[in-house]
CSV table of C-alpha atoms and ligand atoms in Angstrom, one decimal:
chain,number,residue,atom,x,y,z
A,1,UNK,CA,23.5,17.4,-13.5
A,2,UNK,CA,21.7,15.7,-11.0
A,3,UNK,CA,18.7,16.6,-11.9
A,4,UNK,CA,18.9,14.5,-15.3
A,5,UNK,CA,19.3,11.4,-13.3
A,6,UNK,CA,15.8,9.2,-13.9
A,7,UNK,CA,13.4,9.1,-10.9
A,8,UNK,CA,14.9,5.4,-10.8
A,9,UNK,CA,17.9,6.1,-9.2
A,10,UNK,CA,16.6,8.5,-6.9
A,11,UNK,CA,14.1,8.5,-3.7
A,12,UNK,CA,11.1,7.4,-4.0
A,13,UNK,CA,7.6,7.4,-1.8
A,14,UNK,CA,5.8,4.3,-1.6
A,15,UNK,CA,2.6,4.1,0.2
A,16,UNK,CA,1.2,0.9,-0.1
A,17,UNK,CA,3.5,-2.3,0.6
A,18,UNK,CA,2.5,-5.2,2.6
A,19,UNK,CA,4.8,-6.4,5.1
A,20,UNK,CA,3.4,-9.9,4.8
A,21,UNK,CA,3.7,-9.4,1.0
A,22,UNK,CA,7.1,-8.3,1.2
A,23,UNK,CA,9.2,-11.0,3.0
A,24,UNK,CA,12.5,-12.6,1.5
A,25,UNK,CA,11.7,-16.0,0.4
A,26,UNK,CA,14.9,-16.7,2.4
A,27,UNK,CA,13.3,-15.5,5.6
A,28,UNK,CA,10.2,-17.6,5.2
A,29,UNK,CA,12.6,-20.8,4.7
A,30,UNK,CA,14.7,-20.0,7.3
A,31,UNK,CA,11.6,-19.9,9.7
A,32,UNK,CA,9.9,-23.0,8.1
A,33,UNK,CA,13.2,-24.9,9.4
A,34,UNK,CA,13.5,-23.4,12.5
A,35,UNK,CA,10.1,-24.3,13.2
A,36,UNK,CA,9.7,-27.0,12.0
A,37,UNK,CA,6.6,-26.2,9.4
A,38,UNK,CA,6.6,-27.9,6.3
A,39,UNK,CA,6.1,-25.3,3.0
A,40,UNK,CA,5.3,-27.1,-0.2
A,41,UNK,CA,8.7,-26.6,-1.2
A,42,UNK,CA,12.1,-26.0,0.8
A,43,UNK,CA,14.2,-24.2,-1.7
A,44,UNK,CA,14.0,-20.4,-2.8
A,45,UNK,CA,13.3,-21.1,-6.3
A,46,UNK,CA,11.1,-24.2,-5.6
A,47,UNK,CA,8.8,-21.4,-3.0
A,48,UNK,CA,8.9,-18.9,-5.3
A,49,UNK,CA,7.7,-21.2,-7.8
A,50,UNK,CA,4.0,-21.4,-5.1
A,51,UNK,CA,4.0,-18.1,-4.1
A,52,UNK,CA,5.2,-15.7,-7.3
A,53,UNK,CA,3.6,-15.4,-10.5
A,54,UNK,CA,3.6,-13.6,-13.5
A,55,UNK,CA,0.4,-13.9,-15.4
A,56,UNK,CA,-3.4,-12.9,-14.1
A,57,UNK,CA,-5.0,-14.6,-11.7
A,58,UNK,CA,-8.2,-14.6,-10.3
A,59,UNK,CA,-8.5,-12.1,-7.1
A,60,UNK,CA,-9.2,-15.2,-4.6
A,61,UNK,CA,-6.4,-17.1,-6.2
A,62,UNK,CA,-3.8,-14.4,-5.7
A,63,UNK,CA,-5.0,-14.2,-1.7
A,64,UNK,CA,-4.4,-18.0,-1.7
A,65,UNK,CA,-0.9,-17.4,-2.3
A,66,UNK,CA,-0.2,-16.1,1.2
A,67,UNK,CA,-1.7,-19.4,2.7
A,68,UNK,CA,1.7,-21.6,0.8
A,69,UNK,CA,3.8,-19.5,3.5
A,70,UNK,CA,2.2,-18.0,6.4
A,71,UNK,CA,2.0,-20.5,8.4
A,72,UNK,CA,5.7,-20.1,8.8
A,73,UNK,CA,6.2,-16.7,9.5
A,74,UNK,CA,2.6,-16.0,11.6
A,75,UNK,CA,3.7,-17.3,15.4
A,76,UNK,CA,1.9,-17.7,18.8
A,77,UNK,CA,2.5,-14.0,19.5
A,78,UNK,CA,-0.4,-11.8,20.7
A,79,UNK,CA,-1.6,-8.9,18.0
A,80,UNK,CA,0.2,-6.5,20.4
A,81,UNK,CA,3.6,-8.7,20.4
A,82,UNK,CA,3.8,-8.4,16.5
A,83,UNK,CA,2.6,-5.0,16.1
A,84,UNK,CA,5.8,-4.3,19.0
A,85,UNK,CA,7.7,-6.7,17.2
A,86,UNK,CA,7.4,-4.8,13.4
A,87,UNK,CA,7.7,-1.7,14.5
A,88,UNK,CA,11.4,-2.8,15.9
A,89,UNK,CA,12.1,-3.9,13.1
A,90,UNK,CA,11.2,-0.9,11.0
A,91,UNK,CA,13.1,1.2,13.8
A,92,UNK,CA,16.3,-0.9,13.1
A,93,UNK,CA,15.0,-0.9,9.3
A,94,UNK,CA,15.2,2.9,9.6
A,95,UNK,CA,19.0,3.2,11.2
A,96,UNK,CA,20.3,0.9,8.7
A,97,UNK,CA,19.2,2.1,6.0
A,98,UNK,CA,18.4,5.9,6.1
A,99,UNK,CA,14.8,5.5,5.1
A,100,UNK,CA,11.8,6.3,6.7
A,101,UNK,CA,9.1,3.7,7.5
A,102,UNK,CA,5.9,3.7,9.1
A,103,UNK,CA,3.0,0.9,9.8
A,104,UNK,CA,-0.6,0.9,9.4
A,105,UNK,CA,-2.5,-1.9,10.9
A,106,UNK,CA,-5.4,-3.6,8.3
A,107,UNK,CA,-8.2,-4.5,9.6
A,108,UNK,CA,-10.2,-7.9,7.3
A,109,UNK,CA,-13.1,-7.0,5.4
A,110,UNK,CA,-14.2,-11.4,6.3
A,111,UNK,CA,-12.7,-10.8,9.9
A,112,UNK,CA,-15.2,-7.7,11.5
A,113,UNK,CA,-14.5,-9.0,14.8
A,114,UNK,CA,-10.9,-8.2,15.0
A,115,UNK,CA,-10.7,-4.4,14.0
A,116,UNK,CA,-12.0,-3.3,17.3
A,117,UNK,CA,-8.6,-4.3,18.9
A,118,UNK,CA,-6.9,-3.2,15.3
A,119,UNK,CA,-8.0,0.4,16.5
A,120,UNK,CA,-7.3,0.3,19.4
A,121,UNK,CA,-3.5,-1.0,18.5
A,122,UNK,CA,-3.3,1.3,16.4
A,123,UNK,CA,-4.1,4.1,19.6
A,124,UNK,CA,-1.7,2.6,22.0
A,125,UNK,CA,1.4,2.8,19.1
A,126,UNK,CA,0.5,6.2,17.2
A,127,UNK,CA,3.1,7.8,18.5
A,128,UNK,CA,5.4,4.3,17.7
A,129,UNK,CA,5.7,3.8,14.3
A,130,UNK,CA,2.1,3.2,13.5
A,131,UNK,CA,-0.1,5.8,11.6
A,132,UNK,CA,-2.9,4.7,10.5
A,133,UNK,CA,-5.9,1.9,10.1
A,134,UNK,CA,-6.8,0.5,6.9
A,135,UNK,CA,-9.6,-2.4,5.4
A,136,UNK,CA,-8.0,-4.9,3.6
A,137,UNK,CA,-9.4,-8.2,1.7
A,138,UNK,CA,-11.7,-9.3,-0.6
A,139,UNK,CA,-14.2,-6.5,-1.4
A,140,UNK,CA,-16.7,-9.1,-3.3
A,141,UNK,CA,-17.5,-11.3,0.0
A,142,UNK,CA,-20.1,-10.0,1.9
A,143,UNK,CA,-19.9,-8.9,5.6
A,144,UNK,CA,-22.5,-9.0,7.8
A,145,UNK,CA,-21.2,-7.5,10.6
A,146,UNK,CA,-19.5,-4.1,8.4
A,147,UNK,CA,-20.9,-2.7,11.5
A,148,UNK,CA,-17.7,-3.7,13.2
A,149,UNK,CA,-15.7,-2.0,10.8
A,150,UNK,CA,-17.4,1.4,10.7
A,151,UNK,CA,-17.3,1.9,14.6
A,152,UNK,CA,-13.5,0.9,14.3
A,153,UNK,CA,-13.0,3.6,12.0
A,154,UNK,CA,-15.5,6.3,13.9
A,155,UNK,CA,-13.3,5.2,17.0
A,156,UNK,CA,-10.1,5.9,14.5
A,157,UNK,CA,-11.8,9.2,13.3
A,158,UNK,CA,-12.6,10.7,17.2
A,159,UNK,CA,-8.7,9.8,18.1
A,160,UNK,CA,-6.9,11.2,15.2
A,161,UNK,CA,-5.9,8.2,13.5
A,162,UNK,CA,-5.3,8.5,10.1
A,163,UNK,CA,-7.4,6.3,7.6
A,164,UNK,CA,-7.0,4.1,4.4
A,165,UNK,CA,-9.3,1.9,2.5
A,166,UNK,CA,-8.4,-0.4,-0.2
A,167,UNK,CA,-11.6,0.3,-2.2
A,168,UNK,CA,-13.0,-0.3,-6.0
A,169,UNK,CA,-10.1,-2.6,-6.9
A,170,UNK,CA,-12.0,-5.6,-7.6
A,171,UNK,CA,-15.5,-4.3,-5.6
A,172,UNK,CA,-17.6,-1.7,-7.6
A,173,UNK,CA,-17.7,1.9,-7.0
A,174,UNK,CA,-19.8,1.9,-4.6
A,175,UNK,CA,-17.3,0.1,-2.3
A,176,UNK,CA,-15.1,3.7,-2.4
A,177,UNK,CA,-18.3,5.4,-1.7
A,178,UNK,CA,-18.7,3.6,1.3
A,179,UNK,CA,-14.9,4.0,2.1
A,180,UNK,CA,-15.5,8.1,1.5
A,181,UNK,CA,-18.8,8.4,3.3
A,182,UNK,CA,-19.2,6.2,6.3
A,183,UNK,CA,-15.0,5.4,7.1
A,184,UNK,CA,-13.9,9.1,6.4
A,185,UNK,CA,-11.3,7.3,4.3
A,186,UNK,CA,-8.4,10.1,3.8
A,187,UNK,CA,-6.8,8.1,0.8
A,188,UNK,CA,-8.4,5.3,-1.5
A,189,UNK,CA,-5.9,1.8,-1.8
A,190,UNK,CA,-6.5,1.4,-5.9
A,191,UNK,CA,-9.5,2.8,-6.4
A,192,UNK,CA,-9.6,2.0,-9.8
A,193,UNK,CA,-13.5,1.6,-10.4
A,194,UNK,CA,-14.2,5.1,-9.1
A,195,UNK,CA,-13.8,5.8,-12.8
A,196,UNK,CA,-16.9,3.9,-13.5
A,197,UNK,CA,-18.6,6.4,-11.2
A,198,UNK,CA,-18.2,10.3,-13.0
A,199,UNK,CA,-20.0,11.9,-10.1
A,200,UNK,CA,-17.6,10.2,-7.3
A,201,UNK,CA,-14.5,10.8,-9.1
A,202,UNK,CA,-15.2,14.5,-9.9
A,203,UNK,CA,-15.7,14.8,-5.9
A,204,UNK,CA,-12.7,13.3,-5.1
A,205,UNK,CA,-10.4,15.3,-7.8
A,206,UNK,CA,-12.2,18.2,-5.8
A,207,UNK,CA,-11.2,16.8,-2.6
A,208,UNK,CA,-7.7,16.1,-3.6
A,209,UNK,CA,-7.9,11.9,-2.5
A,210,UNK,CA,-5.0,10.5,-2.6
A,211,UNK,CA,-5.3,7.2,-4.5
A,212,UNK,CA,-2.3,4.7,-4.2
A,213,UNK,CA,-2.6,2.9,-7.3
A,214,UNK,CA,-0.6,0.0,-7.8
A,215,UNK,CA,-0.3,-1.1,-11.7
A,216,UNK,CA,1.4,-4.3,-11.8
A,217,UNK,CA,-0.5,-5.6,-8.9
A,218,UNK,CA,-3.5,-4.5,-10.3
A,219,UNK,CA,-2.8,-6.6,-13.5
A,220,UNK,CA,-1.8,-10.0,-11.7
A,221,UNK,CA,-5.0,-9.9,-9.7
A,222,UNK,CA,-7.4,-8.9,-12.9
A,223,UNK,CA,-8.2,-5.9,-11.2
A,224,UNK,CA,-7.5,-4.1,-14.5
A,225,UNK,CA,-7.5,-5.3,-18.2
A,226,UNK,CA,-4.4,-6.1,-19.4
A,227,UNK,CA,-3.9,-3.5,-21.5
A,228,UNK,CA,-1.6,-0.8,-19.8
A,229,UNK,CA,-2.8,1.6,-22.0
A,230,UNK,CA,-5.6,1.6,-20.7
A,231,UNK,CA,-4.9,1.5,-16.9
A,232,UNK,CA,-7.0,3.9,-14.5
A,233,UNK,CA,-3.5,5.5,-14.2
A,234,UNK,CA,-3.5,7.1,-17.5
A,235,UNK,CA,-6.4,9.1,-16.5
A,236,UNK,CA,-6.1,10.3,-13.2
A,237,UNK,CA,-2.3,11.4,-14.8
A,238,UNK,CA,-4.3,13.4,-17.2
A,239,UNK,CA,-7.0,14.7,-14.6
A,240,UNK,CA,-3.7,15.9,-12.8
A,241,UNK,CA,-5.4,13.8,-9.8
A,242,UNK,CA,-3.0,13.0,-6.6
A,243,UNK,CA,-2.1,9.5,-6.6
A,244,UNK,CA,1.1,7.4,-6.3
A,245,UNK,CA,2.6,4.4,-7.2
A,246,UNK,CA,3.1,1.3,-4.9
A,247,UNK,CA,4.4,-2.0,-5.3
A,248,UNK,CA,1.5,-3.7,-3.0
A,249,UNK,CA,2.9,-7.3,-2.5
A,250,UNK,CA,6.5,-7.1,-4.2
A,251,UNK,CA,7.3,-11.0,-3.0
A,252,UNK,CA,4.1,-12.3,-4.7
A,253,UNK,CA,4.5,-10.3,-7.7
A,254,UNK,CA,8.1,-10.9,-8.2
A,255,UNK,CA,8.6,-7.2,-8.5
A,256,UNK,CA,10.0,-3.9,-7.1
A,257,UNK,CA,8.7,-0.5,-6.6
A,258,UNK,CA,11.1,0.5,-10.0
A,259,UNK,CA,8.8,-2.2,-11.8
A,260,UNK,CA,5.6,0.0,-11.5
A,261,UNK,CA,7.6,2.7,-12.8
A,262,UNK,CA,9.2,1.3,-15.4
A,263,UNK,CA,5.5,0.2,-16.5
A,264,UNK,CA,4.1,3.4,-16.3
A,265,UNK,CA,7.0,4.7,-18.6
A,266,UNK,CA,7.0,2.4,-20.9
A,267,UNK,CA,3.2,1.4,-21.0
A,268,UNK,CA,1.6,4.5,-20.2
A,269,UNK,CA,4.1,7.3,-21.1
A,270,UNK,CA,5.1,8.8,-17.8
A,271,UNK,CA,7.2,11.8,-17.8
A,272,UNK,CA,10.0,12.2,-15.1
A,273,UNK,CA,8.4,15.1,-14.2
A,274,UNK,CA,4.9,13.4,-13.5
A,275,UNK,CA,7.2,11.0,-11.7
A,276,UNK,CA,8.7,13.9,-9.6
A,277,UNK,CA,5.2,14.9,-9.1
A,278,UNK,CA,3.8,12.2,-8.0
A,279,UNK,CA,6.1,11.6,-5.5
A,280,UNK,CA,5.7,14.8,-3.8
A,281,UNK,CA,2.1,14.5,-4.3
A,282,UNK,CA,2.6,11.0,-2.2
A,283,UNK,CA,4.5,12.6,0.7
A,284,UNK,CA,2.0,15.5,0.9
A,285,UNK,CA,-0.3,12.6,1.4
A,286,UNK,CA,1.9,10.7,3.9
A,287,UNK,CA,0.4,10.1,7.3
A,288,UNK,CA,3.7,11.8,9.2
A,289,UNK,CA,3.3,14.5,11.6
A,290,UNK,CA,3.7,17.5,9.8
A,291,UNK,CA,6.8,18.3,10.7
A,292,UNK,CA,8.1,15.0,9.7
A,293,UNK,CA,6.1,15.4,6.7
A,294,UNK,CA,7.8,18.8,5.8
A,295,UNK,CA,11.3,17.2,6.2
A,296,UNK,CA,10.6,14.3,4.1
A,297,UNK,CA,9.1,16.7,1.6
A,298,UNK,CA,12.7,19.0,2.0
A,299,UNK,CA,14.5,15.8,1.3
A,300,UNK,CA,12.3,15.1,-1.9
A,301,UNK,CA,13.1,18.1,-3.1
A,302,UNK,CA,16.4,18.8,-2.7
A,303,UNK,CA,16.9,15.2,-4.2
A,304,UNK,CA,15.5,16.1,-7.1
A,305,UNK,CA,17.0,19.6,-7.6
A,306,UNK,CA,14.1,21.5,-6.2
A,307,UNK,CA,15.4,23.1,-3.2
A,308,UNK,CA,14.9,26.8,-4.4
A,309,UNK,CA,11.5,26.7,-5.5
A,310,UNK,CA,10.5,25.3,-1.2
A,311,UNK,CA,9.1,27.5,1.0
A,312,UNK,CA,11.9,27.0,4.1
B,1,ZN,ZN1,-3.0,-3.6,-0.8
């Protein structure tokens, strides 16, 4: 019966991937030699070796990883030429492959100055594959001029734009305040130390936040102790809070979405039905139009044996 099959095999949700994160090491050589830009090494397993790791680093380390590779992929195109660019591709990604992709466009927590255009790219494509803003980047360094994000946001807020904020992965708990409060976030990107904050996290269990926790990254980047028992995940599972699980940088953390999961299984003792759960939970949380969202949520459950109990 279909419905015995494990959530592996079937369709999943994922809310949280970088596309820089998330490029073939293949694609980065290719474009090294096309370009001419040297890489520290010119063979997939030699690059990997630079860019992927498997034990914890150190938050800043793991953002230095992206800086071994870059340089090849990032080109002399405009903001608007990429942001045209990826959401071709993800059209094309789309058709090929019968999935369904959207962008959102990160502003830099140590870059203020450029979410002002982020927002407005992010106006001018809403209706073309992008869906939403988000804040990105080191939590710890402090920015003068958060000003710049806030009024990015308020301008995201007055236009409809929907809005993420990484939040409380490495920063404290008052970083997902701030995210809450003065961006309107409408999910939390790990969220992990609201935990260390009872009063927050019983107001956003109340508020039903979406948080789109991401255990193996969180792990590699000593965001969370090592101990997977442990993880943030187990209690928010048991709180019966809406969250997800996302792969956040699958090319840096040598992984796949099915690692996370497999994690959670093993480490934490997910059931298949907190894994169906979750995944509806993440597509009630999507940022598609509603009816897009209703069809996706159709799919989910008729994919996992569900059809009867919708309300069609
Ligand atoms: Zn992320």
């Amino acid at each position: 019966m279909e419905g015995k099959l494990p959530i592996f095999e079937k369709p999943k949700v994922e809310l949280h991937v970088h596309l820089d994160g998330s490029i073939k090491p293949e694609t980065i050589l290719h474009y090294a030699n096309k370009r001419q830009i040297k890489l520290l090494a010119d063979t997939v397993e030699g690059l990997l070796q630079h860019v992927a790791y498997k034990e914890p680093l150190s938050f800043t380390e793991f953002l230095a990883k992206f800086n071994h590779y870059m340089p090849a992929i990032a080109g002399d195109l405009s903001p608007d030429e990429v942001v045209r660019l990826v959401n071709q591709g993800l059209r094309e990604g789309e058709r090929d492959f019968s999935v369904k992709a959207r962008s959102i466009l990160c502003c830099m927590r140590h870059m203020p100055n450029w979410s002002a255009e982020v927002v407005e790219l992010c106006k001018k494509y809403r209706n073309d594959t992008v869906v939403a803003i988000d804040l990105a980047g080191d939590e710890l360094i402090s920015c003068e001029a958060f000003s710049r994000h806030r009024e990015a946001y308020e301008e995201a807020l007055k236009c409809g734009i929907h809005r993420t904020v990484h939040a409380g992965e490495v920063g404290p708990s008052s970083v997902v305040r701030e995210a809450v409060d003065i961006l309107k976030a409408e999910r939390i990107g790990h969220g992990y130390r609201t935990l260390e904050d009872p009063v927050l996290y019983k107001e956003l269990l109340d508020k039903n936040m979406h948080f789109e926790l991401c255990p193996w990254s969180s792990y590699l980047t000593s965001s969370c102790c090592s101990d997977f028992t442990k993880h943030p995940a187990v209690q928010l599972r048991n709180d019966k809070a809406n969250y997800s699980l996302s792969s956040d940088d699958p090319l840096i953390f040598g992984s796949t979405l099915n690692k996370d999961y497999k994690l959670a299984k093993k480490y934490m003792g997910f059931t298949e039905e907190e894994f169906i759960q979750m995944n509806i939970n993440a597509a009630q949380s999507c940022f598609l139009p509603e009816t897009e969202k209703k069809e996706l949520l159709n799919q989910l459950y008729e994919a996992y044996g569900m059809i009867l109990s919708t309300e069609l």
